[in-house]
Amino acid sequence: MGLFDQVLSTVGGLAAQQGGATAGSSLPEVVLHWLNDPQTGGLSGLAKAFEQQGLAHVVASWISNGKNLPIDAHQLQAVLGSDTVQRLAAQLGLNPAELSGQLAQWLPQIVDRLTPQGQMPAQGESPLVAEGLNLLKGLLG
């Protein structure tokens, strides 16, 4: 399965699993938009946030070709910050605890699929997040 197909599979699977989203938004769509936001810093910014919370080994496992380490909702909320979690939850019509639980389940898979070679893409090198957004738009109509 090619990289493009893997992202499609992940995004499509997440879209199918996501319930409770409002205003046409789904969890994978919101996450991909958030990761694509320059203020977030993309995957590098996410990895840095994990490092700052002492969880660099967790996100490194998602990026590597090995087994993905789990993360719980509380750890994820600490990494992302309550403001980010509340903002994303509001976009989805979820409460922050629900969002944190869903993100803890799916974010490892999303990061894993966006880093198929076991390495972080160079800044500006990979348009994969944008491609994922385009795929999702096509899936959701």
Short mmCIF file of N, CA and C in Angstrom, two decimals:
data_model
loop_
_atom_site.label_atom_id
_atom_site.label_comp_id
_atom_site.label_asym_id
_atom_site.label_seq_id
_atom_site.Cartn_x
_atom_site.Cartn_y
_atom_site.Cartn_z
N MET A 1 0.86 -1.18 0.00
CA MET A 1 0.00 0.00 0.00
C MET A 1 0.90 1.23 0.00
N GLY A 2 0.65 2.17 -0.89
CA GLY A 2 1.44 3.38 -0.98
C GLY A 2 1.10 4.37 0.12
N LEU A 3 1.96 5.36 0.26
CA LEU A 3 1.79 6.38 1.29
C LEU A 3 0.46 7.10 1.14
N PHE A 4 0.14 7.48 -0.08
CA PHE A 4 -1.10 8.19 -0.34
C PHE A 4 -2.29 7.32 0.08
N ASP A 5 -2.23 6.03 -0.24
CA ASP A 5 -3.31 5.11 0.12
C ASP A 5 -3.41 4.94 1.64
N GLN A 6 -2.26 4.94 2.32
CA GLN A 6 -2.28 4.80 3.77
C GLN A 6 -2.96 5.99 4.43
N VAL A 7 -2.64 7.19 3.96
CA VAL A 7 -3.29 8.38 4.52
C VAL A 7 -4.78 8.33 4.23
N LEU A 8 -5.14 7.96 3.01
CA LEU A 8 -6.55 7.84 2.65
C LEU A 8 -7.25 6.84 3.55
N SER A 9 -6.61 5.69 3.78
CA SER A 9 -7.20 4.66 4.62
C SER A 9 -7.39 5.15 6.05
N THR A 10 -6.39 5.80 6.59
CA THR A 10 -6.48 6.32 7.95
C THR A 10 -7.57 7.38 8.06
N VAL A 11 -7.53 8.35 7.17
CA VAL A 11 -8.50 9.44 7.22
C VAL A 11 -9.91 8.92 6.98
N GLY A 12 -10.05 8.04 6.00
CA GLY A 12 -11.36 7.47 5.71
C GLY A 12 -11.89 6.65 6.87
N GLY A 13 -11.02 5.86 7.50
CA GLY A 13 -11.42 5.06 8.64
C GLY A 13 -11.81 5.91 9.82
N LEU A 14 -11.06 6.96 10.05
CA LEU A 14 -11.39 7.86 11.15
C LEU A 14 -12.69 8.59 10.89
N ALA A 15 -12.91 9.01 9.65
CA ALA A 15 -14.15 9.70 9.32
C ALA A 15 -15.34 8.78 9.53
N ALA A 16 -15.19 7.51 9.17
CA ALA A 16 -16.28 6.56 9.34
C ALA A 16 -16.56 6.28 10.82
N GLN A 17 -15.51 6.28 11.64
CA GLN A 17 -15.66 5.99 13.07
C GLN A 17 -16.18 7.19 13.85
N GLN A 18 -15.95 8.40 13.36
CA GLN A 18 -16.26 9.61 14.10
C GLN A 18 -17.76 9.83 14.17
N GLY A 19 -18.25 10.01 15.36
CA GLY A 19 -19.65 10.36 15.57
C GLY A 19 -19.71 11.61 16.42
N GLY A 20 -20.80 12.32 16.37
CA GLY A 20 -20.99 13.47 17.23
C GLY A 20 -20.43 14.77 16.71
N ALA A 21 -19.82 14.76 15.54
CA ALA A 21 -19.29 16.00 15.00
C ALA A 21 -20.43 16.84 14.47
N THR A 22 -20.25 18.13 14.56
CA THR A 22 -21.27 19.05 14.09
C THR A 22 -20.72 19.91 12.99
N ALA A 23 -21.60 20.61 12.32
CA ALA A 23 -21.23 21.58 11.29
C ALA A 23 -20.34 20.97 10.21
N GLY A 24 -20.53 19.67 9.93
CA GLY A 24 -19.79 19.03 8.86
C GLY A 24 -18.35 18.71 9.18
N SER A 25 -17.91 18.94 10.41
CA SER A 25 -16.54 18.65 10.78
C SER A 25 -16.44 17.25 11.36
N SER A 26 -15.29 16.61 11.14
CA SER A 26 -15.02 15.31 11.73
C SER A 26 -13.69 15.40 12.47
N LEU A 27 -13.46 14.45 13.35
CA LEU A 27 -12.22 14.45 14.12
C LEU A 27 -10.99 14.49 13.21
N PRO A 28 -10.88 13.60 12.21
CA PRO A 28 -9.67 13.67 11.38
C PRO A 28 -9.53 14.98 10.63
N GLU A 29 -10.64 15.55 10.19
CA GLU A 29 -10.57 16.82 9.47
C GLU A 29 -10.05 17.92 10.39
N VAL A 30 -10.58 17.99 11.59
CA VAL A 30 -10.16 19.02 12.54
C VAL A 30 -8.69 18.82 12.92
N VAL A 31 -8.28 17.56 13.14
CA VAL A 31 -6.88 17.29 13.49
C VAL A 31 -5.95 17.67 12.35
N LEU A 32 -6.31 17.31 11.12
CA LEU A 32 -5.45 17.64 9.98
C LEU A 32 -5.36 19.15 9.78
N HIS A 33 -6.48 19.86 9.93
CA HIS A 33 -6.43 21.33 9.85
C HIS A 33 -5.53 21.90 10.94
N TRP A 34 -5.69 21.37 12.15
CA TRP A 34 -4.89 21.84 13.28
C TRP A 34 -3.41 21.59 13.03
N LEU A 35 -3.06 20.39 12.55
CA LEU A 35 -1.65 20.10 12.26
C LEU A 35 -1.11 20.96 11.13
N ASN A 36 -1.97 21.35 10.21
CA ASN A 36 -1.55 22.15 9.06
C ASN A 36 -1.45 23.64 9.40
N ASP A 37 -1.95 24.03 10.57
CA ASP A 37 -1.92 25.43 11.00
C ASP A 37 -0.49 25.84 11.32
N PRO A 38 0.02 26.92 10.71
CA PRO A 38 1.40 27.35 10.98
C PRO A 38 1.66 27.62 12.47
N GLN A 39 0.65 28.03 13.21
CA GLN A 39 0.84 28.29 14.64
C GLN A 39 1.12 27.00 15.41
N THR A 40 0.60 25.88 14.93
CA THR A 40 0.83 24.59 15.56
C THR A 40 2.26 24.13 15.31
N GLY A 41 2.78 24.47 14.15
CA GLY A 41 4.14 24.05 13.81
C GLY A 41 4.20 22.69 13.16
N GLY A 42 3.04 22.17 12.73
CA GLY A 42 3.02 20.88 12.06
C GLY A 42 3.44 19.75 12.98
N LEU A 43 3.92 18.69 12.37
CA LEU A 43 4.36 17.54 13.15
C LEU A 43 5.55 17.88 14.04
N SER A 44 6.42 18.76 13.56
CA SER A 44 7.58 19.17 14.37
C SER A 44 7.13 19.90 15.63
N GLY A 45 6.14 20.77 15.49
CA GLY A 45 5.61 21.49 16.65
C GLY A 45 4.94 20.55 17.63
N LEU A 46 4.24 19.56 17.10
CA LEU A 46 3.61 18.57 17.97
C LEU A 46 4.67 17.77 18.73
N ALA A 47 5.71 17.34 18.02
CA ALA A 47 6.79 16.59 18.67
C ALA A 47 7.46 17.42 19.76
N LYS A 48 7.63 18.70 19.51
CA LYS A 48 8.25 19.59 20.50
C LYS A 48 7.36 19.70 21.75
N ALA A 49 6.05 19.78 21.55
CA ALA A 49 5.13 19.85 22.69
C ALA A 49 5.22 18.58 23.54
N PHE A 50 5.35 17.43 22.89
CA PHE A 50 5.52 16.17 23.63
C PHE A 50 6.83 16.19 24.41
N GLU A 51 7.89 16.68 23.77
CA GLU A 51 9.20 16.76 24.42
C GLU A 51 9.13 17.64 25.67
N GLN A 52 8.44 18.76 25.57
CA GLN A 52 8.33 19.69 26.70
C GLN A 52 7.59 19.07 27.89
N GLN A 53 6.76 18.07 27.63
CA GLN A 53 6.03 17.40 28.71
C GLN A 53 6.72 16.10 29.15
N GLY A 54 7.94 15.87 28.66
CA GLY A 54 8.67 14.66 29.02
C GLY A 54 8.16 13.41 28.33
N LEU A 55 7.46 13.59 27.22
CA LEU A 55 6.87 12.45 26.50
C LEU A 55 7.43 12.30 25.09
N ALA A 56 8.67 12.75 24.91
CA ALA A 56 9.29 12.65 23.58
C ALA A 56 9.34 11.21 23.10
N HIS A 57 9.56 10.27 24.03
CA HIS A 57 9.64 8.86 23.64
C HIS A 57 8.31 8.34 23.08
N VAL A 58 7.20 8.91 23.53
CA VAL A 58 5.89 8.47 23.04
C VAL A 58 5.70 8.89 21.59
N VAL A 59 5.88 10.17 21.29
CA VAL A 59 5.70 10.62 19.92
C VAL A 59 6.78 10.03 19.01
N ALA A 60 7.97 9.80 19.55
CA ALA A 60 9.03 9.17 18.75
C ALA A 60 8.62 7.76 18.33
N SER A 61 7.88 7.07 19.18
CA SER A 61 7.41 5.72 18.81
C SER A 61 6.39 5.78 17.68
N TRP A 62 5.61 6.84 17.62
CA TRP A 62 4.62 6.98 16.56
C TRP A 62 5.30 7.28 15.23
N ILE A 63 6.40 8.03 15.31
CA ILE A 63 7.14 8.42 14.10
C ILE A 63 7.97 7.25 13.60
N SER A 64 8.53 6.47 14.50
CA SER A 64 9.41 5.36 14.12
C SER A 64 8.61 4.25 13.43
N ASN A 65 9.35 3.28 12.92
CA ASN A 65 8.71 2.14 12.27
C ASN A 65 8.31 1.05 13.26
N GLY A 66 8.56 1.27 14.54
CA GLY A 66 8.23 0.29 15.57
C GLY A 66 6.80 0.44 16.07
N LYS A 67 6.54 -0.24 17.18
CA LYS A 67 5.22 -0.23 17.80
C LYS A 67 4.91 1.15 18.38
N ASN A 68 3.67 1.61 18.20
CA ASN A 68 3.23 2.89 18.76
C ASN A 68 2.93 2.74 20.24
N LEU A 69 3.57 3.56 21.06
CA LEU A 69 3.26 3.57 22.48
C LEU A 69 1.93 4.28 22.69
N PRO A 70 1.16 3.84 23.69
CA PRO A 70 -0.12 4.50 23.95
C PRO A 70 0.08 5.80 24.71
N ILE A 71 -0.95 6.61 24.68
CA ILE A 71 -1.00 7.83 25.48
C ILE A 71 -2.41 7.91 26.05
N ASP A 72 -2.55 8.39 27.26
CA ASP A 72 -3.90 8.51 27.81
C ASP A 72 -4.41 9.93 27.62
N ALA A 73 -5.69 10.09 27.83
CA ALA A 73 -6.34 11.38 27.58
C ALA A 73 -5.75 12.50 28.43
N HIS A 74 -5.39 12.20 29.68
CA HIS A 74 -4.83 13.23 30.56
C HIS A 74 -3.46 13.69 30.09
N GLN A 75 -2.63 12.74 29.67
CA GLN A 75 -1.31 13.10 29.14
C GLN A 75 -1.46 13.95 27.89
N LEU A 76 -2.37 13.55 27.03
CA LEU A 76 -2.56 14.28 25.78
C LEU A 76 -3.05 15.69 26.04
N GLN A 77 -3.95 15.85 27.00
CA GLN A 77 -4.44 17.18 27.34
C GLN A 77 -3.30 18.04 27.88
N ALA A 78 -2.39 17.45 28.64
CA ALA A 78 -1.24 18.20 29.15
C ALA A 78 -0.32 18.63 28.01
N VAL A 79 -0.14 17.77 27.03
CA VAL A 79 0.72 18.09 25.88
C VAL A 79 0.11 19.21 25.05
N LEU A 80 -1.15 19.08 24.72
CA LEU A 80 -1.80 20.04 23.82
C LEU A 80 -2.18 21.34 24.52
N GLY A 81 -2.45 21.27 25.80
CA GLY A 81 -2.90 22.44 26.55
C GLY A 81 -4.41 22.52 26.54
N SER A 82 -4.96 23.00 27.62
CA SER A 82 -6.42 23.04 27.75
C SER A 82 -7.08 23.97 26.73
N ASP A 83 -6.42 25.06 26.37
CA ASP A 83 -7.00 25.97 25.38
C ASP A 83 -7.17 25.29 24.03
N THR A 84 -6.15 24.56 23.60
CA THR A 84 -6.23 23.85 22.32
C THR A 84 -7.30 22.78 22.36
N VAL A 85 -7.33 22.01 23.43
CA VAL A 85 -8.32 20.94 23.56
C VAL A 85 -9.73 21.52 23.56
N GLN A 86 -9.94 22.61 24.29
CA GLN A 86 -11.27 23.23 24.32
C GLN A 86 -11.67 23.76 22.95
N ARG A 87 -10.72 24.37 22.24
CA ARG A 87 -11.02 24.92 20.92
C ARG A 87 -11.38 23.80 19.93
N LEU A 88 -10.59 22.72 19.92
CA LEU A 88 -10.87 21.61 19.01
C LEU A 88 -12.18 20.92 19.38
N ALA A 89 -12.43 20.76 20.68
CA ALA A 89 -13.67 20.14 21.14
C ALA A 89 -14.88 20.96 20.70
N ALA A 90 -14.78 22.27 20.81
CA ALA A 90 -15.88 23.14 20.40
C ALA A 90 -16.15 23.01 18.90
N GLN A 91 -15.10 22.87 18.11
CA GLN A 91 -15.27 22.71 16.66
C GLN A 91 -16.02 21.42 16.33
N LEU A 92 -15.89 20.42 17.19
CA LEU A 92 -16.50 19.12 16.95
C LEU A 92 -17.81 18.91 17.71
N GLY A 93 -18.16 19.84 18.58
CA GLY A 93 -19.36 19.67 19.37
C GLY A 93 -19.20 18.61 20.46
N LEU A 94 -17.97 18.44 20.94
CA LEU A 94 -17.67 17.47 21.99
C LEU A 94 -17.22 18.21 23.24
N ASN A 95 -17.28 17.53 24.38
CA ASN A 95 -16.67 18.13 25.55
C ASN A 95 -15.18 17.78 25.52
N PRO A 96 -14.35 18.55 26.22
CA PRO A 96 -12.90 18.32 26.17
C PRO A 96 -12.47 16.90 26.57
N ALA A 97 -13.16 16.30 27.53
CA ALA A 97 -12.79 14.94 27.95
C ALA A 97 -13.05 13.93 26.83
N GLU A 98 -14.18 14.08 26.13
CA GLU A 98 -14.47 13.19 25.00
C GLU A 98 -13.42 13.34 23.91
N LEU A 99 -13.10 14.59 23.59
CA LEU A 99 -12.11 14.84 22.55
C LEU A 99 -10.76 14.25 22.93
N SER A 100 -10.33 14.47 24.16
CA SER A 100 -9.03 13.94 24.60
C SER A 100 -8.99 12.43 24.48
N GLY A 101 -10.08 11.77 24.84
CA GLY A 101 -10.14 10.32 24.72
C GLY A 101 -10.05 9.85 23.28
N GLN A 102 -10.78 10.54 22.39
CA GLN A 102 -10.74 10.16 20.98
C GLN A 102 -9.38 10.46 20.37
N LEU A 103 -8.80 11.60 20.72
CA LEU A 103 -7.47 11.93 20.20
C LEU A 103 -6.42 10.94 20.70
N ALA A 104 -6.53 10.52 21.94
CA ALA A 104 -5.57 9.55 22.48
C ALA A 104 -5.62 8.24 21.69
N GLN A 105 -6.79 7.92 21.19
CA GLN A 105 -6.95 6.70 20.40
C GLN A 105 -6.41 6.88 18.98
N TRP A 106 -6.67 8.02 18.35
CA TRP A 106 -6.40 8.18 16.92
C TRP A 106 -5.14 8.95 16.57
N LEU A 107 -4.68 9.85 17.42
CA LEU A 107 -3.50 10.65 17.07
C LEU A 107 -2.26 9.80 16.82
N PRO A 108 -2.01 8.74 17.61
CA PRO A 108 -0.85 7.91 17.29
C PRO A 108 -0.90 7.34 15.87
N GLN A 109 -2.07 6.93 15.43
CA GLN A 109 -2.21 6.37 14.08
C GLN A 109 -2.03 7.44 13.01
N ILE A 110 -2.56 8.63 13.26
CA ILE A 110 -2.42 9.71 12.29
C ILE A 110 -0.95 10.08 12.12
N VAL A 111 -0.25 10.27 13.24
CA VAL A 111 1.17 10.63 13.17
C VAL A 111 1.96 9.51 12.51
N ASP A 112 1.65 8.27 12.86
CA ASP A 112 2.33 7.12 12.27
C ASP A 112 2.16 7.12 10.75
N ARG A 113 0.96 7.38 10.27
CA ARG A 113 0.70 7.37 8.82
C ARG A 113 1.33 8.56 8.11
N LEU A 114 1.49 9.66 8.81
CA LEU A 114 2.10 10.84 8.21
C LEU A 114 3.63 10.77 8.21
N THR A 115 4.18 9.75 8.86
CA THR A 115 5.64 9.57 8.92
C THR A 115 5.99 8.13 8.54
N PRO A 116 5.64 7.69 7.34
CA PRO A 116 5.78 6.27 6.98
C PRO A 116 7.22 5.78 6.87
N GLN A 117 8.16 6.65 6.69
CA GLN A 117 9.56 6.24 6.58
C GLN A 117 10.24 6.21 7.95
N GLY A 118 9.47 6.45 9.00
CA GLY A 118 10.04 6.44 10.34
C GLY A 118 10.83 7.70 10.66
N GLN A 119 10.59 8.75 9.88
CA GLN A 119 11.30 10.01 10.09
C GLN A 119 10.33 11.17 9.92
N MET A 120 10.63 12.23 10.65
CA MET A 120 9.86 13.46 10.52
C MET A 120 10.19 14.10 9.17
N PRO A 121 9.17 14.48 8.38
CA PRO A 121 9.49 15.16 7.12
C PRO A 121 10.14 16.51 7.40
N ALA A 122 11.05 16.90 6.53
CA ALA A 122 11.70 18.20 6.67
C ALA A 122 10.66 19.30 6.55
N GLN A 123 10.90 20.41 7.23
CA GLN A 123 9.97 21.54 7.21
C GLN A 123 9.67 21.94 5.77
N GLY A 124 8.41 21.93 5.41
CA GLY A 124 8.00 22.35 4.07
C GLY A 124 8.25 21.32 2.99
N GLU A 125 8.79 20.14 3.37
CA GLU A 125 9.13 19.14 2.36
C GLU A 125 7.93 18.32 1.93
N SER A 126 7.05 18.00 2.86
CA SER A 126 5.95 17.10 2.56
C SER A 126 4.60 17.80 2.65
N PRO A 127 3.85 17.79 1.56
CA PRO A 127 2.50 18.36 1.59
C PRO A 127 1.47 17.33 2.05
N LEU A 128 1.90 16.32 2.81
CA LEU A 128 1.03 15.21 3.15
C LEU A 128 -0.19 15.63 3.95
N VAL A 129 -0.05 16.55 4.87
CA VAL A 129 -1.20 16.99 5.65
C VAL A 129 -2.22 17.66 4.73
N ALA A 130 -1.74 18.50 3.82
CA ALA A 130 -2.65 19.13 2.86
C ALA A 130 -3.30 18.08 1.97
N GLU A 131 -2.54 17.07 1.56
CA GLU A 131 -3.12 15.99 0.75
C GLU A 131 -4.19 15.25 1.54
N GLY A 132 -3.93 15.02 2.83
CA GLY A 132 -4.91 14.37 3.67
C GLY A 132 -6.19 15.18 3.78
N LEU A 133 -6.06 16.49 3.88
CA LEU A 133 -7.23 17.36 3.91
C LEU A 133 -8.02 17.26 2.61
N ASN A 134 -7.32 17.26 1.49
CA ASN A 134 -8.00 17.15 0.20
C ASN A 134 -8.71 15.81 0.08
N LEU A 135 -8.08 14.75 0.54
CA LEU A 135 -8.71 13.44 0.53
C LEU A 135 -9.97 13.43 1.37
N LEU A 136 -9.87 14.01 2.55
CA LEU A 136 -11.00 14.03 3.45
C LEU A 136 -12.16 14.82 2.85
N LYS A 137 -11.85 15.94 2.23
CA LYS A 137 -12.90 16.73 1.58
C LYS A 137 -13.61 15.91 0.52
N GLY A 138 -12.85 15.13 -0.23
CA GLY A 138 -13.45 14.28 -1.25
C GLY A 138 -14.32 13.19 -0.64
N LEU A 139 -13.89 12.64 0.48
CA LEU A 139 -14.66 11.58 1.14
C LEU A 139 -15.96 12.09 1.72
N LEU A 140 -15.90 13.29 2.28
CA LEU A 140 -17.06 13.84 2.97
C LEU A 140 -17.97 14.63 2.05
N GLY A 141 -17.52 14.85 0.83
CA GLY A 141 -18.34 15.57 -0.14
C GLY A 141 -18.40 16.99 0.14
#
